mmCIF file of N, CA and C in Angstrom:
data_model
loop_
_atom_site.group_PDB
_atom_site.id
_atom_site.type_symbol
_atom_site.label_atom_id
_atom_site.label_comp_id
_atom_site.label_asym_id
_atom_site.label_seq_id
_atom_site.Cartn_x
_atom_site.Cartn_y
_atom_site.Cartn_z
ATOM 1 N N MET E 1 -9.118 -4.997 38.710
ATOM 2 C CA MET E 1 -10.137 -4.232 38.025
ATOM 3 C C MET E 1 -9.503 -3.084 37.234
ATOM 4 N N ASP E 2 -8.498 -2.431 37.811
ATOM 5 C CA ASP E 2 -7.846 -1.301 37.160
ATOM 6 C C ASP E 2 -7.101 -1.749 35.892
ATOM 7 N N LYS E 3 -6.462 -2.938 35.957
ATOM 8 C CA LYS E 3 -5.761 -3.473 34.791
ATOM 9 C C LYS E 3 -6.741 -3.756 33.659
ATOM 10 N N LYS E 4 -7.903 -4.277 34.011
ATOM 11 C CA LYS E 4 -8.916 -4.602 33.015
ATOM 12 C C LYS E 4 -9.400 -3.334 32.314
ATOM 13 N N LYS E 5 -9.608 -2.277 33.068
ATOM 14 C CA LYS E 5 -10.058 -1.015 32.499
ATOM 15 C C LYS E 5 -8.993 -0.438 31.576
ATOM 16 N N CYS E 6 -7.732 -0.521 31.970
ATOM 17 C CA CYS E 6 -6.620 -0.023 31.169
ATOM 18 C C CYS E 6 -6.515 -0.829 29.871
ATOM 19 N N PHE E 7 -6.673 -2.156 29.982
ATOM 20 C CA PHE E 7 -6.627 -3.022 28.810
ATOM 21 C C PHE E 7 -7.752 -2.670 27.847
ATOM 22 N N ASN E 8 -8.956 -2.479 28.368
ATOM 23 C CA ASN E 8 -10.102 -2.140 27.529
ATOM 24 C C ASN E 8 -9.900 -0.806 26.816
ATOM 25 N N THR E 9 -9.355 0.163 27.510
ATOM 26 C CA THR E 9 -9.102 1.466 26.913
ATOM 27 C C THR E 9 -8.085 1.340 25.778
ATOM 28 N N GLU E 10 -7.024 0.600 26.019
ATOM 29 C CA GLU E 10 -5.997 0.398 24.998
ATOM 30 C C GLU E 10 -6.563 -0.379 23.818
ATOM 31 N N ALA E 11 -7.358 -1.389 24.078
ATOM 32 C CA ALA E 11 -7.957 -2.178 23.005
ATOM 33 C C ALA E 11 -8.888 -1.318 22.165
ATOM 34 N N LEU E 12 -9.660 -0.473 22.782
ATOM 35 C CA LEU E 12 -10.565 0.418 22.046
ATOM 36 C C LEU E 12 -9.784 1.409 21.185
ATOM 37 N N LYS E 13 -8.688 1.901 21.731
ATOM 38 C CA LYS E 13 -7.844 2.838 20.985
ATOM 39 C C LYS E 13 -7.282 2.151 19.737
ATOM 40 N N ARG E 14 -6.808 0.927 19.890
ATOM 41 C CA ARG E 14 -6.262 0.184 18.754
ATOM 42 C C ARG E 14 -7.347 -0.157 17.735
ATOM 43 N N LEU E 15 -8.532 -0.479 18.217
ATOM 44 C CA LEU E 15 -9.639 -0.747 17.296
ATOM 45 C C LEU E 15 -9.998 0.495 16.492
ATOM 46 N N ASP E 16 -9.960 1.658 17.125
ATOM 47 C CA ASP E 16 -10.230 2.910 16.414
ATOM 48 C C ASP E 16 -9.170 3.149 15.329
ATOM 49 N N GLN E 17 -7.911 2.894 15.653
ATOM 50 C CA GLN E 17 -6.838 3.068 14.674
ATOM 51 C C GLN E 17 -7.009 2.102 13.499
ATOM 52 N N LEU E 18 -7.349 0.871 13.815
ATOM 53 C CA LEU E 18 -7.577 -0.131 12.777
ATOM 54 C C LEU E 18 -8.762 0.260 11.899
ATOM 55 N N ASN E 19 -9.799 0.748 12.520
ATOM 56 C CA ASN E 19 -10.982 1.193 11.780
ATOM 57 C C ASN E 19 -10.633 2.337 10.828
ATOM 58 N N ASP E 20 -9.803 3.268 11.277
ATOM 59 C CA ASP E 20 -9.374 4.373 10.423
ATOM 60 C C ASP E 20 -8.605 3.861 9.207
ATOM 61 N N LYS E 21 -7.711 2.902 9.422
ATOM 62 C CA LYS E 21 -6.925 2.350 8.322
ATOM 63 C C LYS E 21 -7.812 1.595 7.331
ATOM 64 N N VAL E 22 -8.761 0.847 7.843
ATOM 65 C CA VAL E 22 -9.680 0.120 6.972
ATOM 66 C C VAL E 22 -10.513 1.104 6.149
ATOM 67 N N SER E 23 -10.931 2.194 6.756
ATOM 68 C CA SER E 23 -11.699 3.217 6.038
ATOM 69 C C SER E 23 -10.872 3.837 4.916
ATOM 70 N N GLU E 24 -9.611 4.132 5.186
ATOM 71 C CA GLU E 24 -8.726 4.693 4.162
ATOM 72 C C GLU E 24 -8.548 3.713 3.006
ATOM 73 N N LEU E 25 -8.350 2.456 3.335
ATOM 74 C CA LEU E 25 -8.179 1.438 2.299
ATOM 75 C C LEU E 25 -9.457 1.289 1.481
ATOM 76 N N ALA E 26 -10.587 1.305 2.140
ATOM 77 C CA ALA E 26 -11.863 1.197 1.432
ATOM 78 C C ALA E 26 -12.070 2.365 0.486
ATOM 79 N N LYS E 27 -11.678 3.564 0.908
ATOM 80 C CA LYS E 27 -11.795 4.741 0.041
ATOM 81 C C LYS E 27 -10.916 4.584 -1.192
ATOM 82 N N ALA E 28 -9.682 4.115 -1.003
ATOM 83 C CA ALA E 28 -8.769 3.932 -2.136
ATOM 84 C C ALA E 28 -9.302 2.864 -3.084
ATOM 85 N N GLN E 29 -9.824 1.785 -2.541
ATOM 86 C CA GLN E 29 -10.373 0.726 -3.380
ATOM 87 C C GLN E 29 -11.627 1.209 -4.102
ATOM 88 N N HIS E 30 -12.412 2.021 -3.436
ATOM 89 C CA HIS E 30 -13.617 2.572 -4.056
ATOM 90 C C HIS E 30 -13.234 3.469 -5.226
ATOM 91 N N LYS E 31 -12.222 4.299 -5.034
ATOM 92 C CA LYS E 31 -11.741 5.158 -6.115
ATOM 93 C C LYS E 31 -11.337 4.307 -7.314
ATOM 94 N N ALA E 32 -10.586 3.257 -7.046
ATOM 95 C CA ALA E 32 -10.117 2.385 -8.124
ATOM 96 C C ALA E 32 -11.290 1.697 -8.808
ATOM 97 N N GLY E 33 -12.294 1.335 -8.052
ATOM 98 C CA GLY E 33 -13.438 0.613 -8.594
ATOM 99 C C GLY E 33 -14.364 1.467 -9.430
ATOM 100 N N ILE E 34 -14.369 2.773 -9.206
ATOM 101 C CA ILE E 34 -15.290 3.627 -9.968
ATOM 102 C C ILE E 34 -14.598 4.411 -11.061
ATOM 103 N N GLY E 35 -13.394 4.012 -11.411
ATOM 104 C CA GLY E 35 -12.757 4.624 -12.561
ATOM 105 C C GLY E 35 -11.586 5.539 -12.259
ATOM 106 N N PHE E 36 -11.237 5.734 -11.016
ATOM 107 C CA PHE E 36 -10.040 6.518 -10.723
ATOM 108 C C PHE E 36 -8.838 5.637 -11.001
ATOM 109 N N ASP E 37 -8.050 6.037 -11.954
ATOM 110 C CA ASP E 37 -6.900 5.229 -12.354
ATOM 111 C C ASP E 37 -5.657 5.509 -11.529
ATOM 112 N N TYR E 38 -5.667 6.586 -10.764
ATOM 113 C CA TYR E 38 -4.470 7.011 -10.041
ATOM 114 C C TYR E 38 -4.716 7.060 -8.537
ATOM 115 N N VAL E 39 -3.654 6.798 -7.781
ATOM 116 C CA VAL E 39 -3.700 6.921 -6.325
ATOM 117 C C VAL E 39 -2.526 7.781 -5.882
ATOM 118 N N THR E 40 -2.647 8.361 -4.710
ATOM 119 C CA THR E 40 -1.564 9.163 -4.147
ATOM 120 C C THR E 40 -0.534 8.244 -3.490
ATOM 121 N N ALA E 41 0.575 8.817 -3.084
ATOM 122 C CA ALA E 41 1.625 8.040 -2.408
ATOM 123 C C ALA E 41 1.095 7.436 -1.102
ATOM 124 N N ALA E 42 0.316 8.209 -0.362
ATOM 125 C CA ALA E 42 -0.235 7.704 0.903
ATOM 126 C C ALA E 42 -1.202 6.541 0.653
ATOM 127 N N GLU E 43 -2.024 6.671 -0.375
ATOM 128 C CA GLU E 43 -2.968 5.595 -0.697
ATOM 129 C C GLU E 43 -2.233 4.346 -1.166
ATOM 130 N N LEU E 44 -1.186 4.543 -1.963
ATOM 131 C CA LEU E 44 -0.403 3.408 -2.437
ATOM 132 C C LEU E 44 0.293 2.702 -1.276
ATOM 133 N N ALA E 45 0.841 3.481 -0.365
ATOM 134 C CA ALA E 45 1.495 2.896 0.815
ATOM 135 C C ALA E 45 0.498 2.033 1.584
ATOM 136 N N GLU E 46 -0.709 2.528 1.733
ATOM 137 C CA GLU E 46 -1.752 1.789 2.451
ATOM 138 C C GLU E 46 -2.119 0.510 1.697
ATOM 139 N N LEU E 47 -2.271 0.614 0.392
ATOM 140 C CA LEU E 47 -2.639 -0.547 -0.416
ATOM 141 C C LEU E 47 -1.565 -1.625 -0.392
ATOM 142 N N LEU E 48 -0.300 -1.205 -0.427
ATOM 143 C CA LEU E 48 0.807 -2.159 -0.456
ATOM 144 C C LEU E 48 1.263 -2.590 0.932
ATOM 145 N N GLY E 49 0.771 -1.918 1.952
ATOM 146 C CA GLY E 49 1.199 -2.245 3.308
ATOM 147 C C GLY E 49 2.619 -1.813 3.590
ATOM 148 N N GLU E 50 3.043 -0.751 2.926
ATOM 149 C CA GLU E 50 4.391 -0.218 3.119
ATOM 150 C C GLU E 50 4.296 1.168 3.735
ATOM 151 N N SER E 51 5.428 1.645 4.223
ATOM 152 C CA SER E 51 5.444 2.990 4.785
ATOM 153 C C SER E 51 5.522 4.014 3.658
ATOM 154 N N LEU E 52 5.110 5.220 3.956
ATOM 155 C CA LEU E 52 5.193 6.309 2.992
ATOM 156 C C LEU E 52 6.660 6.567 2.632
ATOM 157 N N ARG E 53 7.514 6.422 3.608
ATOM 158 C CA ARG E 53 8.959 6.611 3.384
ATOM 159 C C ARG E 53 9.487 5.598 2.363
ATOM 160 N N THR E 54 9.003 4.351 2.435
ATOM 161 C CA THR E 54 9.421 3.323 1.482
ATOM 162 C C THR E 54 8.960 3.687 0.072
ATOM 163 N N ILE E 55 7.741 4.180 -0.054
ATOM 164 C CA ILE E 55 7.215 4.590 -1.360
ATOM 165 C C ILE E 55 8.079 5.713 -1.929
ATOM 166 N N TYR E 56 8.371 6.724 -1.113
ATOM 167 C CA TYR E 56 9.216 7.827 -1.571
ATOM 168 C C TYR E 56 10.605 7.338 -1.968
ATOM 169 N N GLY E 57 11.132 6.368 -1.241
ATOM 170 C CA GLY E 57 12.438 5.797 -1.577
ATOM 171 C C GLY E 57 12.403 5.095 -2.927
ATOM 172 N N ARG E 58 11.309 4.373 -3.192
ATOM 173 C CA ARG E 58 11.156 3.690 -4.482
ATOM 174 C C ARG E 58 11.079 4.711 -5.623
ATOM 175 N N VAL E 59 10.422 5.827 -5.362
ATOM 176 C CA VAL E 59 10.323 6.887 -6.370
ATOM 177 C C VAL E 59 11.699 7.504 -6.600
ATOM 178 N N TYR E 60 12.385 7.834 -5.534
ATOM 179 C CA TYR E 60 13.712 8.454 -5.630
ATOM 180 C C TYR E 60 14.673 7.569 -6.421
ATOM 181 N N ASN E 61 14.600 6.258 -6.181
ATOM 182 C CA ASN E 61 15.484 5.312 -6.866
ATOM 183 C C ASN E 61 14.914 4.842 -8.203
ATOM 184 N N LYS E 62 13.806 5.435 -8.612
ATOM 185 C CA LYS E 62 13.149 5.110 -9.884
ATOM 186 C C LYS E 62 12.844 3.615 -9.994
ATOM 187 N N GLN E 63 12.373 3.017 -8.899
ATOM 188 C CA GLN E 63 12.035 1.597 -8.874
ATOM 189 C C GLN E 63 10.575 1.345 -9.222
ATOM 190 N N ILE E 64 9.752 2.354 -9.141
ATOM 191 C CA ILE E 64 8.317 2.198 -9.340
ATOM 192 C C ILE E 64 7.837 3.279 -10.299
ATOM 193 N N PRO E 65 6.915 2.939 -11.212
ATOM 194 C CA PRO E 65 6.424 3.966 -12.150
ATOM 195 C C PRO E 65 5.557 5.001 -11.435
ATOM 196 N N PHE E 66 5.774 6.273 -11.751
ATOM 197 C CA PHE E 66 5.026 7.341 -11.084
ATOM 198 C C PHE E 66 4.845 8.527 -12.018
ATOM 199 N N TYR E 67 3.955 9.410 -11.611
ATOM 200 C CA TYR E 67 3.695 10.654 -12.340
ATOM 201 C C TYR E 67 3.793 11.804 -11.355
ATOM 202 N N LYS E 68 4.240 12.940 -11.855
ATOM 203 C CA LYS E 68 4.354 14.128 -11.016
ATOM 204 C C LYS E 68 3.866 15.330 -11.834
ATOM 205 N N PRO E 69 2.537 15.390 -12.073
ATOM 206 C CA PRO E 69 2.010 16.485 -12.893
ATOM 207 C C PRO E 69 2.205 17.834 -12.213
ATOM 208 N N GLY E 70 2.708 18.772 -12.961
ATOM 209 C CA GLY E 70 2.939 20.099 -12.402
ATOM 210 C C GLY E 70 4.104 20.141 -11.431
ATOM 211 N N GLY E 71 4.794 19.013 -11.265
ATOM 212 C CA GLY E 71 5.943 18.969 -10.369
ATOM 213 C C GLY E 71 5.599 18.975 -8.896
ATOM 214 N N LYS E 72 4.328 18.787 -8.570
ATOM 215 C CA LYS E 72 3.935 18.871 -7.156
ATOM 216 C C LYS E 72 3.465 17.527 -6.605
ATOM 217 N N ILE E 73 2.269 17.116 -7.013
ATOM 218 C CA ILE E 73 1.662 15.916 -6.429
ATOM 219 C C ILE E 73 2.245 14.661 -7.081
ATOM 220 N N LEU E 74 2.422 13.639 -6.284
ATOM 221 C CA LEU E 74 2.967 12.375 -6.746
ATOM 222 C C LEU E 74 1.801 11.407 -6.937
ATOM 223 N N LEU E 75 1.650 10.871 -8.154
ATOM 224 C CA LEU E 75 0.553 9.965 -8.455
ATOM 225 C C LEU E 75 1.083 8.664 -9.048
ATOM 226 N N PHE E 76 0.314 7.609 -8.845
ATOM 227 C CA PHE E 76 0.670 6.288 -9.347
ATOM 228 C C PHE E 76 -0.538 5.714 -10.067
ATOM 229 N N LYS E 77 -0.323 5.231 -11.289
ATOM 230 C CA LYS E 77 -1.402 4.602 -12.042
ATOM 231 C C LYS E 77 -1.523 3.161 -11.547
ATOM 232 N N ILE E 78 -2.701 2.801 -11.093
ATOM 233 C CA ILE E 78 -2.909 1.497 -10.471
ATOM 234 C C ILE E 78 -2.508 0.359 -11.411
ATOM 235 N N GLU E 79 -2.888 0.473 -12.677
ATOM 236 C CA GLU E 79 -2.572 -0.567 -13.658
ATOM 237 C C GLU E 79 -1.063 -0.759 -13.793
ATOM 238 N N GLU E 80 -0.310 0.321 -13.798
ATOM 239 C CA GLU E 80 1.148 0.229 -13.927
ATOM 240 C C GLU E 80 1.788 -0.341 -12.661
ATOM 241 N N VAL E 81 1.227 -0.022 -11.517
ATOM 242 C CA VAL E 81 1.741 -0.576 -10.258
ATOM 243 C C VAL E 81 1.508 -2.079 -10.234
ATOM 244 N N GLU E 82 0.346 -2.521 -10.718
ATOM 245 C CA GLU E 82 0.066 -3.961 -10.781
ATOM 246 C C GLU E 82 1.078 -4.671 -11.683
ATOM 247 N N LYS E 83 1.379 -4.077 -12.835
ATOM 248 C CA LYS E 83 2.376 -4.662 -13.741
ATOM 249 C C LYS E 83 3.749 -4.697 -13.075
ATOM 250 N N TRP E 84 4.086 -3.631 -12.344
ATOM 251 C CA TRP E 84 5.367 -3.559 -11.646
ATOM 252 C C TRP E 84 5.467 -4.674 -10.606
ATOM 253 N N ILE E 85 4.370 -4.891 -9.888
ATOM 254 C CA ILE E 85 4.349 -5.947 -8.870
ATOM 255 C C ILE E 85 4.554 -7.303 -9.533
ATOM 256 N N LYS E 86 3.817 -7.546 -10.619
ATOM 257 C CA LYS E 86 3.914 -8.831 -11.314
ATOM 258 C C LYS E 86 5.292 -9.053 -11.918
ATOM 259 N N SER E 87 5.961 -7.995 -12.320
ATOM 260 C CA SER E 87 7.291 -8.138 -12.921
ATOM 261 C C SER E 87 8.323 -8.619 -11.909
ATOM 262 N N GLY E 88 8.020 -8.476 -10.634
ATOM 263 C CA GLY E 88 8.951 -8.906 -9.598
ATOM 264 C C GLY E 88 8.697 -10.321 -9.108
ATOM 265 N N ARG E 89 7.860 -11.057 -9.834
ATOM 266 C CA ARG E 89 7.524 -12.419 -9.418
ATOM 267 C C ARG E 89 8.732 -13.332 -9.557
ATOM 268 N N HIS E 90 8.923 -14.167 -8.561
ATOM 269 C CA HIS E 90 9.999 -15.156 -8.579
ATOM 270 C C HIS E 90 9.374 -16.540 -8.665
ATOM 271 N N SER E 91 9.983 -17.404 -9.411
ATOM 272 C CA SER E 91 9.478 -18.765 -9.555
ATOM 273 C C SER E 91 9.645 -19.536 -8.255
ATOM 274 N N SER E 92 8.690 -20.427 -8.004
ATOM 275 C CA SER E 92 8.801 -21.279 -6.828
ATOM 276 C C SER E 92 9.822 -22.381 -7.107
ATOM 277 N N LEU E 93 10.266 -23.037 -6.070
ATOM 278 C CA LEU E 93 11.234 -24.121 -6.212
ATOM 279 C C LEU E 93 10.646 -25.230 -7.091
ATOM 280 N N LYS E 94 9.377 -25.498 -6.929
ATOM 281 C CA LYS E 94 8.691 -26.515 -7.729
ATOM 282 C C LYS E 94 8.728 -26.159 -9.211
ATOM 283 N N GLU E 95 8.467 -24.900 -9.546
ATOM 284 C CA GLU E 95 8.492 -24.453 -10.930
ATOM 285 C C GLU E 95 9.900 -24.553 -11.523
ATOM 286 N N ILE E 96 10.882 -24.192 -10.726
ATOM 287 C CA ILE E 96 12.270 -24.269 -11.194
ATOM 288 C C ILE E 96 12.650 -25.721 -11.509
ATOM 289 N N LYS E 97 12.251 -26.633 -10.630
ATOM 290 C CA LYS E 97 12.569 -28.049 -10.840
ATOM 291 C C LYS E 97 11.873 -28.582 -12.079
ATOM 292 N N GLN E 98 10.644 -28.116 -12.341
ATOM 293 C CA GLN E 98 9.914 -28.586 -13.511
ATOM 294 C C GLN E 98 10.551 -28.094 -14.806
ATOM 295 N N ASN E 99 11.172 -26.947 -14.774
ATOM 296 C CA ASN E 99 11.768 -26.373 -15.969
ATOM 297 C C ASN E 99 13.189 -26.865 -16.244
ATOM 298 N N VAL E 100 13.732 -27.634 -15.334
ATOM 299 C CA VAL E 100 15.107 -28.112 -15.497
ATOM 300 C C VAL E 100 15.145 -29.370 -16.317
#
């Protein structure tokens, strides 16, 4: 009985964490859907499923397009991030064979 209670408590805690992440993602998607063209580093990390540290690393290495108005806040234009993602597309083996 004690194990079951512990499992339920842990499961509820994880569900709460998941719910928080889904809420954050929904907010970012809502912003994008109503005309907000830019997202913060934290929102971008959530959208891409990457860590904030990875996003900062991409910025430091100039791998991803970004804006830093006033030298403080880090912003990413959603349209440019989509183009950046698409530019990294690799052909499938089937496509390569068809082009040979």
